[in-house]
mmCIF file of C-alpha atoms in Angstrom:
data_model
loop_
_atom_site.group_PDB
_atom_site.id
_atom_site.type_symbol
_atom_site.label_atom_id
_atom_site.label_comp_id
_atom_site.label_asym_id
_atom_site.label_seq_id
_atom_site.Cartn_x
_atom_site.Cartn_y
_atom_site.Cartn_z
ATOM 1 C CA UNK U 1 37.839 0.174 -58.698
ATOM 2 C CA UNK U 2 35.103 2.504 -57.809
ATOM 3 C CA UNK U 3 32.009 2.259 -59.821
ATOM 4 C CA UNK U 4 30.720 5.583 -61.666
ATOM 5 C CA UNK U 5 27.256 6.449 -61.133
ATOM 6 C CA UNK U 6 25.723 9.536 -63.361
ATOM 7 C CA UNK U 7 23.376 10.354 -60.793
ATOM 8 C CA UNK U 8 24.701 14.323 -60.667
ATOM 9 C CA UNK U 9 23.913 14.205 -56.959
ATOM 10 C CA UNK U 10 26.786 11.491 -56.467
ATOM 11 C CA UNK U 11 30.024 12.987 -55.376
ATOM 12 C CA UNK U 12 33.273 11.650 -56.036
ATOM 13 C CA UNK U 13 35.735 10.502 -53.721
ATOM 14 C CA UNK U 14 37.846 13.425 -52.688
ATOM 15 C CA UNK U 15 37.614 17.278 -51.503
ATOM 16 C CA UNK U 16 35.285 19.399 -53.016
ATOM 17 C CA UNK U 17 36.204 23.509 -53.523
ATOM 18 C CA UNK U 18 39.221 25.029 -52.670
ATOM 19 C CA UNK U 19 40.733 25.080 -48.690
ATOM 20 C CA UNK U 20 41.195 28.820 -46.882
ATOM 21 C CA UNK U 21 43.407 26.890 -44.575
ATOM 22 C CA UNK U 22 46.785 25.089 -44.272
ATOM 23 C CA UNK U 23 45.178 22.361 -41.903
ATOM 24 C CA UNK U 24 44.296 19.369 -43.059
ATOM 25 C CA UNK U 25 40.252 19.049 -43.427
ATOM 26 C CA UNK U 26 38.726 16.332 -41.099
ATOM 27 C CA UNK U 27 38.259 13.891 -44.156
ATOM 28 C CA UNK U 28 41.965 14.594 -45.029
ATOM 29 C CA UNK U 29 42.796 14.076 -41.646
ATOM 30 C CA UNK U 30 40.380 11.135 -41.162
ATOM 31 C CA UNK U 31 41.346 9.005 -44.477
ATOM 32 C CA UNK U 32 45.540 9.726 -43.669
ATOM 33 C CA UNK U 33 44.580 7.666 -40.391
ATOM 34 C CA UNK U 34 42.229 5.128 -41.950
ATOM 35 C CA UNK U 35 42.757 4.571 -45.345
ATOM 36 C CA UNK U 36 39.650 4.165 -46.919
ATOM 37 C CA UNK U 37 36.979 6.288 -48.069
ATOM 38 C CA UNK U 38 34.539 4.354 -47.113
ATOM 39 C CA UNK U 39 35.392 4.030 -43.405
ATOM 40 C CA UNK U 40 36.193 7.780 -43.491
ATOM 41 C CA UNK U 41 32.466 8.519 -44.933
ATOM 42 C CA UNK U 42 30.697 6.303 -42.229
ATOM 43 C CA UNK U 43 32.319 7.316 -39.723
ATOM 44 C CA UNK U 44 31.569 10.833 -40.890
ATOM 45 C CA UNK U 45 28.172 10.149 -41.078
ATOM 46 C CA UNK U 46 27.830 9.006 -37.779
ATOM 47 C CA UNK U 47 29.872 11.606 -35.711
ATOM 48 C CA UNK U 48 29.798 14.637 -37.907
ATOM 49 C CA UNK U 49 27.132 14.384 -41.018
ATOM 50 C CA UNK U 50 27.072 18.287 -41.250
ATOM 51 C CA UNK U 51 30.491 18.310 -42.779
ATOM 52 C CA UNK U 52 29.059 15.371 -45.683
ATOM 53 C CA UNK U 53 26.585 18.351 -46.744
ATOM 54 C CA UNK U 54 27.306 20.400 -50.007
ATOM 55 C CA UNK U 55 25.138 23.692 -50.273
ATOM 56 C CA UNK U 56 22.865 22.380 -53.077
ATOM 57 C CA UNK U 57 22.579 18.756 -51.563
ATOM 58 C CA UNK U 58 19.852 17.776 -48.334
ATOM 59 C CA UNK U 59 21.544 16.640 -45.258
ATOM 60 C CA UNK U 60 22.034 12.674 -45.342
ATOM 61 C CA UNK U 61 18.998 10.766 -44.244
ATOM 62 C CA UNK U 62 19.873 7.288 -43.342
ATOM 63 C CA UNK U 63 22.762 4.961 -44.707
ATOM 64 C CA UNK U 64 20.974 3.914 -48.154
ATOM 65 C CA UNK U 65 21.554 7.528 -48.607
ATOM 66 C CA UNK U 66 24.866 8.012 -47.460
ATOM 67 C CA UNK U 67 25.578 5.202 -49.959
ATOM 68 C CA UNK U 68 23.816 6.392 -52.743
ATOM 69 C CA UNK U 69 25.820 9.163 -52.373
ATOM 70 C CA UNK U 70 29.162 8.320 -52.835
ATOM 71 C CA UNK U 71 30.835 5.805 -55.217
ATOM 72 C CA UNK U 72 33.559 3.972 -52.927
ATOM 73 C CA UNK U 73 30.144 2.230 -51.337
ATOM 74 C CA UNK U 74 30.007 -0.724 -53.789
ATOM 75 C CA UNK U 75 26.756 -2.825 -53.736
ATOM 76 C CA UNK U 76 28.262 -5.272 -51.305
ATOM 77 C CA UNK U 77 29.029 -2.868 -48.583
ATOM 78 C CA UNK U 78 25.486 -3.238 -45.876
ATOM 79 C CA UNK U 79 25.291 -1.326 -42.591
ATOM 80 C CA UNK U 80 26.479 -3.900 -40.790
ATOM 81 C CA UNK U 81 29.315 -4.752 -42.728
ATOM 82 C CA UNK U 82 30.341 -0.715 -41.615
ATOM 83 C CA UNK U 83 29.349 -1.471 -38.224
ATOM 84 C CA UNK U 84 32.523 -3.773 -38.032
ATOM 85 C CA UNK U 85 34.586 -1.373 -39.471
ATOM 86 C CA UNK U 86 33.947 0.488 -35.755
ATOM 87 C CA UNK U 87 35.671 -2.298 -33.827
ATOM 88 C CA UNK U 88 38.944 -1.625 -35.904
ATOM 89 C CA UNK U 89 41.947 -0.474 -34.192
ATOM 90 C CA UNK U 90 42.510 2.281 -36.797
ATOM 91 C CA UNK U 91 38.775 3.300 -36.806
ATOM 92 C CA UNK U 92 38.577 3.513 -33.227
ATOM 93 C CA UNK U 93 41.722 5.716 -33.040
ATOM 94 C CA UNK U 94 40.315 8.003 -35.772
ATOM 95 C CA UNK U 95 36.806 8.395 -33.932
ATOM 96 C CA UNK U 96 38.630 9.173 -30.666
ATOM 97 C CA UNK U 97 40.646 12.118 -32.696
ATOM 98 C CA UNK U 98 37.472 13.041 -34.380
ATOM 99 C CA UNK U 99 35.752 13.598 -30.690
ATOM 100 C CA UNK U 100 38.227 15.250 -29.224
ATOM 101 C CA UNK U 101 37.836 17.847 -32.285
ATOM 102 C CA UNK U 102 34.348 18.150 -32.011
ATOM 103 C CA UNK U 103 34.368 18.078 -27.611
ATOM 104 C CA UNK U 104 37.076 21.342 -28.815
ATOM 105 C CA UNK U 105 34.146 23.078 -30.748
ATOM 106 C CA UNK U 106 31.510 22.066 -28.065
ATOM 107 C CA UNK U 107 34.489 23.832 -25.019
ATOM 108 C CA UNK U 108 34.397 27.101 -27.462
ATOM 109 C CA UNK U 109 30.677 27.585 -27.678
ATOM 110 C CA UNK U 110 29.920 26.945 -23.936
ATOM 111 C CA UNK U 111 33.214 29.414 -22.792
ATOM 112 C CA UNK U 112 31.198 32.122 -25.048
ATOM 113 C CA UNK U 113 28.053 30.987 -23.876
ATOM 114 C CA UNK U 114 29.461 32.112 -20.173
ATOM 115 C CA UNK U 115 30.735 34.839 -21.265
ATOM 116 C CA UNK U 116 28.260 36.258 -23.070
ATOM 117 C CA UNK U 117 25.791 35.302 -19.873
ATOM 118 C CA UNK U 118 28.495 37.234 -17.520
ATOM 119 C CA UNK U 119 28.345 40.351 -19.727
ATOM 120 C CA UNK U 120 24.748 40.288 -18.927
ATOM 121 C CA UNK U 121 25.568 40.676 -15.155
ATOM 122 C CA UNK U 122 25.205 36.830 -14.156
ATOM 123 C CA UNK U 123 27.484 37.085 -11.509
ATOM 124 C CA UNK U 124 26.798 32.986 -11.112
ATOM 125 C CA UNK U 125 28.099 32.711 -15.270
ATOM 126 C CA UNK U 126 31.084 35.202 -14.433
ATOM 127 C CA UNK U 127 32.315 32.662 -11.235
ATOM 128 C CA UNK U 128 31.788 30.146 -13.717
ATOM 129 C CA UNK U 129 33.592 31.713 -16.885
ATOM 130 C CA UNK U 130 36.351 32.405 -14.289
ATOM 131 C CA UNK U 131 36.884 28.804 -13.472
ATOM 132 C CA UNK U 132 36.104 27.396 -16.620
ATOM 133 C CA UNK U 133 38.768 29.814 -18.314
ATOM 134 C CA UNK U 134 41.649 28.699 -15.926
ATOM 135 C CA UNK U 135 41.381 24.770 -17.398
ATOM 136 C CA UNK U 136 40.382 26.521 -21.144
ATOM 137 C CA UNK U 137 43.562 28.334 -21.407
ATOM 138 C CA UNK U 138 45.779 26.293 -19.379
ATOM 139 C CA UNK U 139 48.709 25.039 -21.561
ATOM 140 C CA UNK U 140 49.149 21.276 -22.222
ATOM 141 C CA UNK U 141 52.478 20.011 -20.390
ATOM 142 C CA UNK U 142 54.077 19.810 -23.828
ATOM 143 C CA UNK U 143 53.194 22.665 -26.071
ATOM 144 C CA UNK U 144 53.575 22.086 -30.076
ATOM 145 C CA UNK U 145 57.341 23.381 -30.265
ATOM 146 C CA UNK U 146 58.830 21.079 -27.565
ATOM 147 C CA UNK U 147 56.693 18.504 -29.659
ATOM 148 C CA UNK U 148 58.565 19.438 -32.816
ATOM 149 C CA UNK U 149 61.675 20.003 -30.804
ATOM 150 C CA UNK U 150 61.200 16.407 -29.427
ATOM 151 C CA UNK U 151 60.913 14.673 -32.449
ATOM 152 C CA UNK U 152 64.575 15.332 -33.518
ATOM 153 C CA UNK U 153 66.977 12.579 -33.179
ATOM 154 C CA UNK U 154 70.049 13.039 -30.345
ATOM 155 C CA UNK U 155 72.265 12.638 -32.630
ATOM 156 C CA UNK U 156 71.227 15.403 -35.056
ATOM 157 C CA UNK U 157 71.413 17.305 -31.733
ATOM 158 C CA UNK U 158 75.342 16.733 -30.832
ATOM 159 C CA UNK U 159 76.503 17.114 -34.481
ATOM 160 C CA UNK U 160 74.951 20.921 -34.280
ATOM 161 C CA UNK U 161 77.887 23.285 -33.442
ATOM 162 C CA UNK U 162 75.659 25.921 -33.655
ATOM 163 C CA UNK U 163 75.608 28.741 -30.782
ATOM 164 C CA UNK U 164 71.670 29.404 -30.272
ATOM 165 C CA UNK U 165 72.048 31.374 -27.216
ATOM 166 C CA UNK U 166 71.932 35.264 -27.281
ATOM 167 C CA UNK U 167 71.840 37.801 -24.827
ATOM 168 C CA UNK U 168 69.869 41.589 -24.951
ATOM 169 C CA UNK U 169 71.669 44.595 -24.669
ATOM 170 C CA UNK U 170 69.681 47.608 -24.815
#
């Protein structure tokens, strides 16, 4: 059981405010693929601390902080101890998802970096804008409906007797 601290600084283990979106946040995403708070905070801490900042609290300073911080880090829990955590199967798989997020954000900013520079008459940043769109924008091999569309069993597939063809008449 977590222990309570009264320190009003200390937040509790969960999401703060209300979500604008239907996607899961990256601790929502992070603790559904790791389990514990406490490996989703570190690892937060290490590979994304601005999204551990509220509006009224500093950005975290070191791990005594992080720890002070949040109540799933019991006494026994040291650095080190969370260092292991990193070696984890689970942990590694969640830091891998968690990078390929943030190299997303990092691809956005540079493709409006070039753009921006190729508005500007950089004929050099246009070429590259060019190029760099083509692999931006290029779809993956699978896009997120054949995903979906993937997932359903065979079988479900042969019981349908359903006609999803149509044709267009104008």
């Amino acid at each position: 059981m977590p222990r309570q601290k009264s320190d009003k600084k200390r937040i509790k283990n969960g999401v703060n405010g209300k979500s604008v979106s239907k996607e899961m946040s990256i601790y929502c995403s992070l603790k559904e693929m790791i389990g514990t708070d406490t490996k989703v905070y570190y690892i937060m801490y290490l590979y994304c601390p601005e999204y551990l900042k509220d509006a009224d609290i500093k950005p975290i300073k070191d791990f005594e902080d992080l720890k002070s911080r949040y109540a799933c880090f019991s006494d026994s829990i040291t650095e080190e101890i969370c260092q292991r955590y990193l070696l984890e199967q689970g942990c590694q798989a969640a830091i891998r998802w968690l990078l390929k997020r943030l190299h997303q954000r990092k691809l956005v900013k540079l493709y409006q970096t070039y753009y921006e520079k190729a508005l500007k008459g950089d004929v050099q940043a246009f070429k590259t804008w060019q190029e760099f769109s083509e692999n931006f924008f290029k779809e993956d091999q699978e896009n997120d409906l054949t995903r979906l569309l993937n997932k359903i069993p065979d079988g479900e597939l042969e019981k349908d007797k359903e006609d999803y063809s149509y044709t267009y008449e104008e």
